[in-house]
PDB file of C-alpha atoms in Angstrom:
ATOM      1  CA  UNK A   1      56.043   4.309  32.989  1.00 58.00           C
ATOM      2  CA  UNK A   2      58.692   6.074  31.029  1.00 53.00           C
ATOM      3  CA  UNK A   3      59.646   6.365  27.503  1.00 49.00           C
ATOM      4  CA  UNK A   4      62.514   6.783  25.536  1.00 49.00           C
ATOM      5  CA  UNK A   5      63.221  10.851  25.039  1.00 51.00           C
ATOM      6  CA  UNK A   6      62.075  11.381  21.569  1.00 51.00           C
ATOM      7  CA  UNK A   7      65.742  12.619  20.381  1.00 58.00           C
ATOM      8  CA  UNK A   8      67.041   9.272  20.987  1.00 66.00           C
ATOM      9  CA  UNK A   9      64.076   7.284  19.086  1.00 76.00           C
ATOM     10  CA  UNK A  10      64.322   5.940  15.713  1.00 94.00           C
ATOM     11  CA  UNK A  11      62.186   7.950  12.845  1.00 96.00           C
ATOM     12  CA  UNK A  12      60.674   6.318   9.578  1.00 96.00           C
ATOM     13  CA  UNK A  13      62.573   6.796   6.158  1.00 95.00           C
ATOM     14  CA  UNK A  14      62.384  10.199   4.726  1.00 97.00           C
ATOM     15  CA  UNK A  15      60.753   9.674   0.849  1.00 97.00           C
ATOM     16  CA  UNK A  16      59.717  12.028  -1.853  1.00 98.00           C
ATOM     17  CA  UNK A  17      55.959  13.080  -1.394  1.00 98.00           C
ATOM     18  CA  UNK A  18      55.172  10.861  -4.503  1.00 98.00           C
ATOM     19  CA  UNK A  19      56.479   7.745  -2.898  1.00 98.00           C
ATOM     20  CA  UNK A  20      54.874   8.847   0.835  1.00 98.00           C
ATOM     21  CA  UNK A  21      51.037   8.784  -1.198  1.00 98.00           C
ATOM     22  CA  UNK A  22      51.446   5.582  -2.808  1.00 98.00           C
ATOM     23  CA  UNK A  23      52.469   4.021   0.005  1.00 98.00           C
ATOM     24  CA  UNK A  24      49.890   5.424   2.041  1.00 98.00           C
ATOM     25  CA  UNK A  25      47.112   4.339   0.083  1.00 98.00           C
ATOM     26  CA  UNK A  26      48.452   0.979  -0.569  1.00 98.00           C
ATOM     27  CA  UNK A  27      47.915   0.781   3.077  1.00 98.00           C
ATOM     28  CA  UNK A  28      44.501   2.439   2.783  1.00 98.00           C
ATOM     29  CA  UNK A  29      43.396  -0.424   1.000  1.00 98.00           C
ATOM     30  CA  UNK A  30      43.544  -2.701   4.205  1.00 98.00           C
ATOM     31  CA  UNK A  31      42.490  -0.036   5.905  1.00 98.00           C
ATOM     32  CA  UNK A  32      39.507   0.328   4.372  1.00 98.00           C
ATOM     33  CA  UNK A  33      38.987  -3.806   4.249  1.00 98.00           C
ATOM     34  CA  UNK A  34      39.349  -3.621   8.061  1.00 98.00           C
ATOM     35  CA  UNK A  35      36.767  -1.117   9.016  1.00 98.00           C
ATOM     36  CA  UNK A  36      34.251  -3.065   6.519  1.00 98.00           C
ATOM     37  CA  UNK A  37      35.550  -6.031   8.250  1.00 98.00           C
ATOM     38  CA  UNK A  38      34.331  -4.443  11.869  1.00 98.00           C
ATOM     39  CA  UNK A  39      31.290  -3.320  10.197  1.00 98.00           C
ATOM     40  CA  UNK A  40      30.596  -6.812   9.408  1.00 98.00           C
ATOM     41  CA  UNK A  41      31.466  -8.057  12.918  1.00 98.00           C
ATOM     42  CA  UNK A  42      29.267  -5.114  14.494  1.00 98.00           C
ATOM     43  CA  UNK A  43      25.977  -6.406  12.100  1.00 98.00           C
ATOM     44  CA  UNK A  44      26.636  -9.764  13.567  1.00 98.00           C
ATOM     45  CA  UNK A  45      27.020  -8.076  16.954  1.00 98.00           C
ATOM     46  CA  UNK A  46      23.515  -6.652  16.486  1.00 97.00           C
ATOM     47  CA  UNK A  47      21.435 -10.246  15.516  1.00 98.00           C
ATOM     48  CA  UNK A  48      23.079 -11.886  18.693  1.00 98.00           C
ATOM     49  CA  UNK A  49      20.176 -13.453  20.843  1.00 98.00           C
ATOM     50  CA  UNK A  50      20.166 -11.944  24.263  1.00 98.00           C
ATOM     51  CA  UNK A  51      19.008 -13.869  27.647  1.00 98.00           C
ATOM     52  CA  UNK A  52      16.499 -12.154  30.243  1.00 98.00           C
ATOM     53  CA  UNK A  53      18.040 -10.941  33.726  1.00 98.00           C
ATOM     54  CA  UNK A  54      17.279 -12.098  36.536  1.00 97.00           C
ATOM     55  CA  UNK A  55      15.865  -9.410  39.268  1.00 96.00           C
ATOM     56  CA  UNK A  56      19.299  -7.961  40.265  1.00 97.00           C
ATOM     57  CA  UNK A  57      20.342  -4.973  42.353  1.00 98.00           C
ATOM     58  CA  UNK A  58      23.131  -2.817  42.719  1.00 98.00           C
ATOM     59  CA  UNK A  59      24.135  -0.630  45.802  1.00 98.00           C
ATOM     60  CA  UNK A  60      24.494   3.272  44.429  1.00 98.00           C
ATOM     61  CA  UNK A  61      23.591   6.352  46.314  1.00 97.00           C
ATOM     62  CA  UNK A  62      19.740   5.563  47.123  1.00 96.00           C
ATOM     63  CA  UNK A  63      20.697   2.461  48.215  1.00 97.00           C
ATOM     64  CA  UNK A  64      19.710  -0.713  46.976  1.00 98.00           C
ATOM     65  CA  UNK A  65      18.909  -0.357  43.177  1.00 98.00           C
ATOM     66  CA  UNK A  66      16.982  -2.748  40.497  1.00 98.00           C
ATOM     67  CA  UNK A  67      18.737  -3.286  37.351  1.00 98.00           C
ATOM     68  CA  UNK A  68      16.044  -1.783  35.918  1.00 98.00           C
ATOM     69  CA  UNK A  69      16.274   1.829  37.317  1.00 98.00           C
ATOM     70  CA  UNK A  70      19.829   1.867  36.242  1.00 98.00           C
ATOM     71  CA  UNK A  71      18.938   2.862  32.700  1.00 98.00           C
ATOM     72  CA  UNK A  72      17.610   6.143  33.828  1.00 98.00           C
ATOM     73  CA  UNK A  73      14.465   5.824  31.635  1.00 98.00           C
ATOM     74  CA  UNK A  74      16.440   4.742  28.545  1.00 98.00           C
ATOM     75  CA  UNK A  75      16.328   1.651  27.047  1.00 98.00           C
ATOM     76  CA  UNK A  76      19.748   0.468  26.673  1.00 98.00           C
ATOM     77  CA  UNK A  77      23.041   0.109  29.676  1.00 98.00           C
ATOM     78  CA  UNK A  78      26.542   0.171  28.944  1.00 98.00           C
ATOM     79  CA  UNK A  79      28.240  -1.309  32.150  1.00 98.00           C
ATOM     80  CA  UNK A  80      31.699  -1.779  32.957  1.00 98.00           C
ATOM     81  CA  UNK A  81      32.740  -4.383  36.267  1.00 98.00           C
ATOM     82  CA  UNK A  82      35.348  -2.338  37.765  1.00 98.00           C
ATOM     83  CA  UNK A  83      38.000  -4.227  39.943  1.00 98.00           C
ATOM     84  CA  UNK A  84      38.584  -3.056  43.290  1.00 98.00           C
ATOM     85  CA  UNK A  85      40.991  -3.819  46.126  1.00 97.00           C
ATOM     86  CA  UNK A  86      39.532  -3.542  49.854  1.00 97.00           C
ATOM     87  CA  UNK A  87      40.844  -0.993  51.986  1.00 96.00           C
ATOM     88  CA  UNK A  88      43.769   0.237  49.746  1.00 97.00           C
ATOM     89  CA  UNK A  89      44.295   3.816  48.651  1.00 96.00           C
ATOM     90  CA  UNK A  90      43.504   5.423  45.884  1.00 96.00           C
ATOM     91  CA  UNK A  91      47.249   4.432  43.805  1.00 96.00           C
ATOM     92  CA  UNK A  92      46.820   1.250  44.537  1.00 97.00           C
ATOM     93  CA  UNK A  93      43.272   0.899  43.018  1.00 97.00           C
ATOM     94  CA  UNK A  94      42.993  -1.584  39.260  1.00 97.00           C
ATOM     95  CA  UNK A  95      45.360   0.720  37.065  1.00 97.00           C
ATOM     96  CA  UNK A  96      43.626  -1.092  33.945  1.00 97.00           C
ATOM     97  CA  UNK A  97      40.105  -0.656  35.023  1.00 97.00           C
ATOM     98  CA  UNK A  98      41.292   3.436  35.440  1.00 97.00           C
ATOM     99  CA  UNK A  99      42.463   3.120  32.220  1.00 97.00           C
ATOM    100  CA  UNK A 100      39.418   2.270  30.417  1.00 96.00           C
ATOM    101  CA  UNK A 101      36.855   4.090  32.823  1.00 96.00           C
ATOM    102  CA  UNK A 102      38.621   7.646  32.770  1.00 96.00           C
ATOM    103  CA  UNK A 103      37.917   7.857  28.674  1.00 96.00           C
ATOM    104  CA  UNK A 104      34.160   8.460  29.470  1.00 96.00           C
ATOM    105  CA  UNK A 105      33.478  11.782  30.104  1.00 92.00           C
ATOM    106  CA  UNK A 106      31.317  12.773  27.412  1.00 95.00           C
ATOM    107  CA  UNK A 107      28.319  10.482  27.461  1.00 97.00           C
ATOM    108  CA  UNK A 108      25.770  13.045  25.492  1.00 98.00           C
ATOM    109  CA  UNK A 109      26.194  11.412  22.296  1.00 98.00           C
ATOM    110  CA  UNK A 110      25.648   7.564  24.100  1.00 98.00           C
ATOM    111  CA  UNK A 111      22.523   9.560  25.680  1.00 98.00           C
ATOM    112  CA  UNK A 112      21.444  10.808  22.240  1.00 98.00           C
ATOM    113  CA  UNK A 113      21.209   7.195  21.104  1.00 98.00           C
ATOM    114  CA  UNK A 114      18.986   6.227  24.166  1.00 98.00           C
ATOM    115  CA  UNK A 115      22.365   4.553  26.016  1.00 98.00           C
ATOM    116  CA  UNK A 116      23.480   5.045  29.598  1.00 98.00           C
ATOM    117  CA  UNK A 117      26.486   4.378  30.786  1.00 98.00           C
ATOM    118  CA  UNK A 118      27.278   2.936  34.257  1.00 98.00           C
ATOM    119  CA  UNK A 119      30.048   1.398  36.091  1.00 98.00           C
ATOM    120  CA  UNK A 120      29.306  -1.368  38.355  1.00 98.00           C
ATOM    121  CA  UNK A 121      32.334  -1.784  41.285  1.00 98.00           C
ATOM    122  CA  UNK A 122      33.059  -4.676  43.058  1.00 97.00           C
ATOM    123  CA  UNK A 123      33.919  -2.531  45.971  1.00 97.00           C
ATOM    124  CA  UNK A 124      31.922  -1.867  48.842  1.00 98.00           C
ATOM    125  CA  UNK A 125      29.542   1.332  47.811  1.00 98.00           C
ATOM    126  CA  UNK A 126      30.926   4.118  50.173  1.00 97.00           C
ATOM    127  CA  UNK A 127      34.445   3.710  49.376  1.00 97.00           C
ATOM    128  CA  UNK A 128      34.669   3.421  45.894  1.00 98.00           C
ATOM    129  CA  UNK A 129      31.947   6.067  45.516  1.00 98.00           C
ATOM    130  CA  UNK A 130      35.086   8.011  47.416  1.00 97.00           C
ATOM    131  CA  UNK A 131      37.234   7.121  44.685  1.00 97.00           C
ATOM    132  CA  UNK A 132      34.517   7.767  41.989  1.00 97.00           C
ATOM    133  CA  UNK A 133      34.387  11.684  43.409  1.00 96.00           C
ATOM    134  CA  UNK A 134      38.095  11.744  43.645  1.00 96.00           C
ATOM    135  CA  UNK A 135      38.631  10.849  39.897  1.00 96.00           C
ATOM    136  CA  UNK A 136      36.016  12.913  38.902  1.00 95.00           C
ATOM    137  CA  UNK A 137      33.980  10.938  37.441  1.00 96.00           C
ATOM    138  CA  UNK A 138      30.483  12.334  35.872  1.00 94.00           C
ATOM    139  CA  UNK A 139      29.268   8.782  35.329  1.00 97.00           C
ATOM    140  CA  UNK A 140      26.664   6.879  37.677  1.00 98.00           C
ATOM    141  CA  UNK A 141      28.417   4.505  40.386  1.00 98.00           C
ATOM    142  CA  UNK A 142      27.257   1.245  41.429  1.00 98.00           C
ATOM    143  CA  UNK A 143      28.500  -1.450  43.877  1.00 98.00           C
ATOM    144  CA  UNK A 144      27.768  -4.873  42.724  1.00 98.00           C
ATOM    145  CA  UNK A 145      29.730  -6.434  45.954  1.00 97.00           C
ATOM    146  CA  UNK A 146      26.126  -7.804  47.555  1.00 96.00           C
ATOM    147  CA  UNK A 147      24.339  -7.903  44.053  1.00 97.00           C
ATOM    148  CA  UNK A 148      23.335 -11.576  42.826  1.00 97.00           C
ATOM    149  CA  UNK A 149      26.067 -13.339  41.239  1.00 96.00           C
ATOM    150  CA  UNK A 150      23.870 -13.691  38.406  1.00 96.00           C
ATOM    151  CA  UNK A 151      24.737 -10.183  37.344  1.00 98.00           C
ATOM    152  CA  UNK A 152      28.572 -10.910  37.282  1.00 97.00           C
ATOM    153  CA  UNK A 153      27.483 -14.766  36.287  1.00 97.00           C
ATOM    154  CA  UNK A 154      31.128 -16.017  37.350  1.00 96.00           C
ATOM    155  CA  UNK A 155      33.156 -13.669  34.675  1.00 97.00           C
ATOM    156  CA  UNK A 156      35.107 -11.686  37.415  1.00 94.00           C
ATOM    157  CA  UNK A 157      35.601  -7.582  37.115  1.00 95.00           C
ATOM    158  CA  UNK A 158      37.224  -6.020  34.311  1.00 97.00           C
ATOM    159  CA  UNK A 159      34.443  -6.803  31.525  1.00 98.00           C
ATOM    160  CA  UNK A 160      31.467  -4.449  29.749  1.00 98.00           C
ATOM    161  CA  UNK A 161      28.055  -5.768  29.866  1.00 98.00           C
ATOM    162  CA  UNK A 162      25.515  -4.599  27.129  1.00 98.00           C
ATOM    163  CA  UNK A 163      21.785  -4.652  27.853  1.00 98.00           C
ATOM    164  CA  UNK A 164      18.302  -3.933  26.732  1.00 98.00           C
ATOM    165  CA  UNK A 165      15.175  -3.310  28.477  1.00 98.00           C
ATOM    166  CA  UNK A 166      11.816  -3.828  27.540  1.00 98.00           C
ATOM    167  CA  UNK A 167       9.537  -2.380  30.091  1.00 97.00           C
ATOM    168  CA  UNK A 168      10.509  -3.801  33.703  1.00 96.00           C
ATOM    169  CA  UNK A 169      11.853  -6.543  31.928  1.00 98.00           C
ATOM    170  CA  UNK A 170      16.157  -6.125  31.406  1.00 98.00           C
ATOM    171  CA  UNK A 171      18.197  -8.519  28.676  1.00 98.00           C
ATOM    172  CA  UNK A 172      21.910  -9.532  28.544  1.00 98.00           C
ATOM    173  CA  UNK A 173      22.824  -8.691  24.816  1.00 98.00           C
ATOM    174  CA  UNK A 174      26.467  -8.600  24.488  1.00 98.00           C
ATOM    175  CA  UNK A 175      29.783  -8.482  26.878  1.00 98.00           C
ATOM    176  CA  UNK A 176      33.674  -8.637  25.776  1.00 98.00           C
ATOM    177  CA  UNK A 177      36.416  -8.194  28.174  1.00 98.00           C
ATOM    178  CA  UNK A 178      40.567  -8.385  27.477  1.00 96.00           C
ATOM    179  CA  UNK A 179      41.056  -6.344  24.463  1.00 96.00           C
ATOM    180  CA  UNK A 180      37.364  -6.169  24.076  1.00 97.00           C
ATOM    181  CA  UNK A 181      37.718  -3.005  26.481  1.00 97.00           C
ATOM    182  CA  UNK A 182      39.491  -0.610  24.148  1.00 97.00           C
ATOM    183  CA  UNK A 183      36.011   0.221  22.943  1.00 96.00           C
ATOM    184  CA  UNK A 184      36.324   2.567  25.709  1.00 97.00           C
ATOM    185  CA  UNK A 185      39.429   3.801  25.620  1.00 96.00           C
ATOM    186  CA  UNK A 186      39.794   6.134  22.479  1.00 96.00           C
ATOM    187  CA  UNK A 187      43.372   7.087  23.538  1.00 96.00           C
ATOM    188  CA  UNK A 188      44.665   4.113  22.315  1.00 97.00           C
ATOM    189  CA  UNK A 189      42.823   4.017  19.239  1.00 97.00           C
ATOM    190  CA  UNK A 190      44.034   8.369  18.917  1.00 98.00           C
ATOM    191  CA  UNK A 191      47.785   6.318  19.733  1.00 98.00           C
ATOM    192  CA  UNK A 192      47.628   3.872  17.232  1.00 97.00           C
ATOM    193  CA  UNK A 193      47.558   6.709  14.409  1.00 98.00           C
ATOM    194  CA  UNK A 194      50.765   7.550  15.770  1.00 98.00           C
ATOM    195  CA  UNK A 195      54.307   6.828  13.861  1.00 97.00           C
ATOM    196  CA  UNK A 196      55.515   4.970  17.101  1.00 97.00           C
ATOM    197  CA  UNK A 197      51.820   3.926  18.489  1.00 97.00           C
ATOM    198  CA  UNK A 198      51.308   2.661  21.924  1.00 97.00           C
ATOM    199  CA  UNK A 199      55.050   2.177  22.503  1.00 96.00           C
ATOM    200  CA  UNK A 200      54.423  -1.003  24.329  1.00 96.00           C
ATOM    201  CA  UNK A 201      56.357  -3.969  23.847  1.00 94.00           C
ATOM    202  CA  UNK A 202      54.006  -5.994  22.280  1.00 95.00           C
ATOM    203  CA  UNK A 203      53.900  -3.739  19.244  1.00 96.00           C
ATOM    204  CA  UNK A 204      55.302  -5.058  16.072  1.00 97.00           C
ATOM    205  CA  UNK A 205      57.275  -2.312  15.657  1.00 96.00           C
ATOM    206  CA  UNK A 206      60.867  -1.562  14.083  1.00 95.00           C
ATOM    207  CA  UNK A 207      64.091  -1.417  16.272  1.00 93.00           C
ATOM    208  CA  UNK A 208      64.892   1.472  17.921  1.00 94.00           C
ATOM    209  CA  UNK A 209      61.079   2.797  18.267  1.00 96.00           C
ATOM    210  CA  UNK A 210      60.263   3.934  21.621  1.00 95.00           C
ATOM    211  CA  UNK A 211      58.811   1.610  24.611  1.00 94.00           C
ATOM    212  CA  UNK A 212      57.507   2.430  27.839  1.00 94.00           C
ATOM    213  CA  UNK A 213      59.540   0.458  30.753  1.00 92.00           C
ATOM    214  CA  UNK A 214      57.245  -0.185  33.676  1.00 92.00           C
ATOM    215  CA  UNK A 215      53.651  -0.207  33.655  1.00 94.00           C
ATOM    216  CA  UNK A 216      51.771   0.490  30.464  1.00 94.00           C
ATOM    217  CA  UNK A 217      48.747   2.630  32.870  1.00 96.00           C
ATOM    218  CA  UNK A 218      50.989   4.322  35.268  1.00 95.00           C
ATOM    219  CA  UNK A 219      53.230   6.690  35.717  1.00 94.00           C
ATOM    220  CA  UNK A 220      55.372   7.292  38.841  1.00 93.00           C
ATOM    221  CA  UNK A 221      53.506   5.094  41.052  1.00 94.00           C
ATOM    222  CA  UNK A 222      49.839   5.802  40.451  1.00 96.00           C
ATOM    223  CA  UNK A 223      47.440   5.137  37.382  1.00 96.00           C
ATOM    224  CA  UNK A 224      48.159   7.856  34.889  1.00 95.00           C
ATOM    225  CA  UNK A 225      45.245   9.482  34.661  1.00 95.00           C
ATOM    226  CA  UNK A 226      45.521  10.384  38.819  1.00 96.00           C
ATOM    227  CA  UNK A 227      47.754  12.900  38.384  1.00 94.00           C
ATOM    228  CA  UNK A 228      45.699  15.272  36.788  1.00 91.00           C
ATOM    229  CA  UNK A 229      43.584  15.211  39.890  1.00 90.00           C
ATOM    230  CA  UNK A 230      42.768  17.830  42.319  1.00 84.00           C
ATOM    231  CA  UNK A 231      44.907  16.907  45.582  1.00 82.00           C
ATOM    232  CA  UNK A 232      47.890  14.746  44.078  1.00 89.00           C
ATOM    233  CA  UNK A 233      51.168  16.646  44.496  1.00 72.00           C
ATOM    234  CA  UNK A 234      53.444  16.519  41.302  1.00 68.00           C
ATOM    235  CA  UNK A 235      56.420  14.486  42.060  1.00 59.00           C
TER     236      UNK A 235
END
């Protein structure tokens, strides 16, 4: 991934304060109309039915784990299906499910609203745990390579599942994938405030703005986010 050097890239018109304030909150306006809009979507979210879970398990550090005890006592799971790819090393590992995993550091606040967050790997337990350490992450690891296929119920890797649990008993309430996933990933959302956004070329944006050439999630070879981790030499 590379972008165009920033003395080379196109800038917006340069206007008179005045003319900068009215247009910004003529766009405001819709601004406004879309975040009432996701409200809306996010009450509807909320009244969805939900469908009971079978008895599942997932492989973590215990071993063998019911659905259940993934909560951690609270009563509702974030998950995300991460992609994996037998037996190849760390660079080569889902750049997209990197991507959206990496963001989620700080899970205090999902904890303060009785939410844990877990990611559920399609790799075999002891070497994506590997990976897990590697990157850093604070999160609980799963494998879901041996669990029922109920739990994936045919949709692949690369989604979140939502769920609720009501004593020993655990409910599907909600799952998205694609685009679905930036929920996660609050760079994007931080980008999109930006004059030239993502800078990928599916952006509507004017000529000249800068675009990343290569891969969107990595950088030199390796999903971005690996190269702020102990044990990768700078290139």
């Amino acid at each position: 991934m590379t972008a165009i050097p920033a003395s080379s890239a196109a800038a917006p018109p340069v206007v008179d304060r005045e003319t900068w304030l009215r247009e910004r909150d003529e766009l405001l306006v819709r601004e406004k109309a879309h975040t009432r809009e996701g409200d809306a979507i996010a009450a509807a979210r909320r009244q969805l039915p939900m469908t009971l879970m079978p008895t599942v398990t997932v492989r973590g550090p215990g071993g063998d784990t019911p659905l259940v005890e993934v909560f951690e006592g609270r009563r509702m799971l974030i998950a995300y299906f991460h992609m994996w790819h037998d037996g190849k090393p760390y660079e080569q590992q889902c750049e997209g499910c990197t991507f959206s995993t990496c963001h989620m550091q700080m899970l205090d606040y999902l904890h303060a609203r009785d939410v844990t967050y877990a990611v559920f790997c399609e790799g075999p337990y002891d070497e994506s745990a590997r990976f897990a350490e590697f990157m850093g992450y604070r999160f609980p690891w799963y494998s879901a390579r041996d669990s029922d296929p109920a739990l994936a119920d045919g949709r692949g890797s690369g989604f979140i599942a939502c769920y609720l649990r009501d004593g020993d008993k655990v409910y599907e309430t909600y799952w998205t994938t694609g685009r679905g996933v930036e929920a996660l990933t609050t760079t994007y959302h931080a980008l999109d405030l930006t004059v030239y956004g993502r800078q990928e070329n599916w952006e509507n944006s004017p000529e000249g703005w800068p675009r990343v050439t290569g891969h969107p999630w990595r950088l030199n070879g390796r999903p971005t986010a690996q190269w702020s981790r102990p044990g990768v030499a700078p290139r």
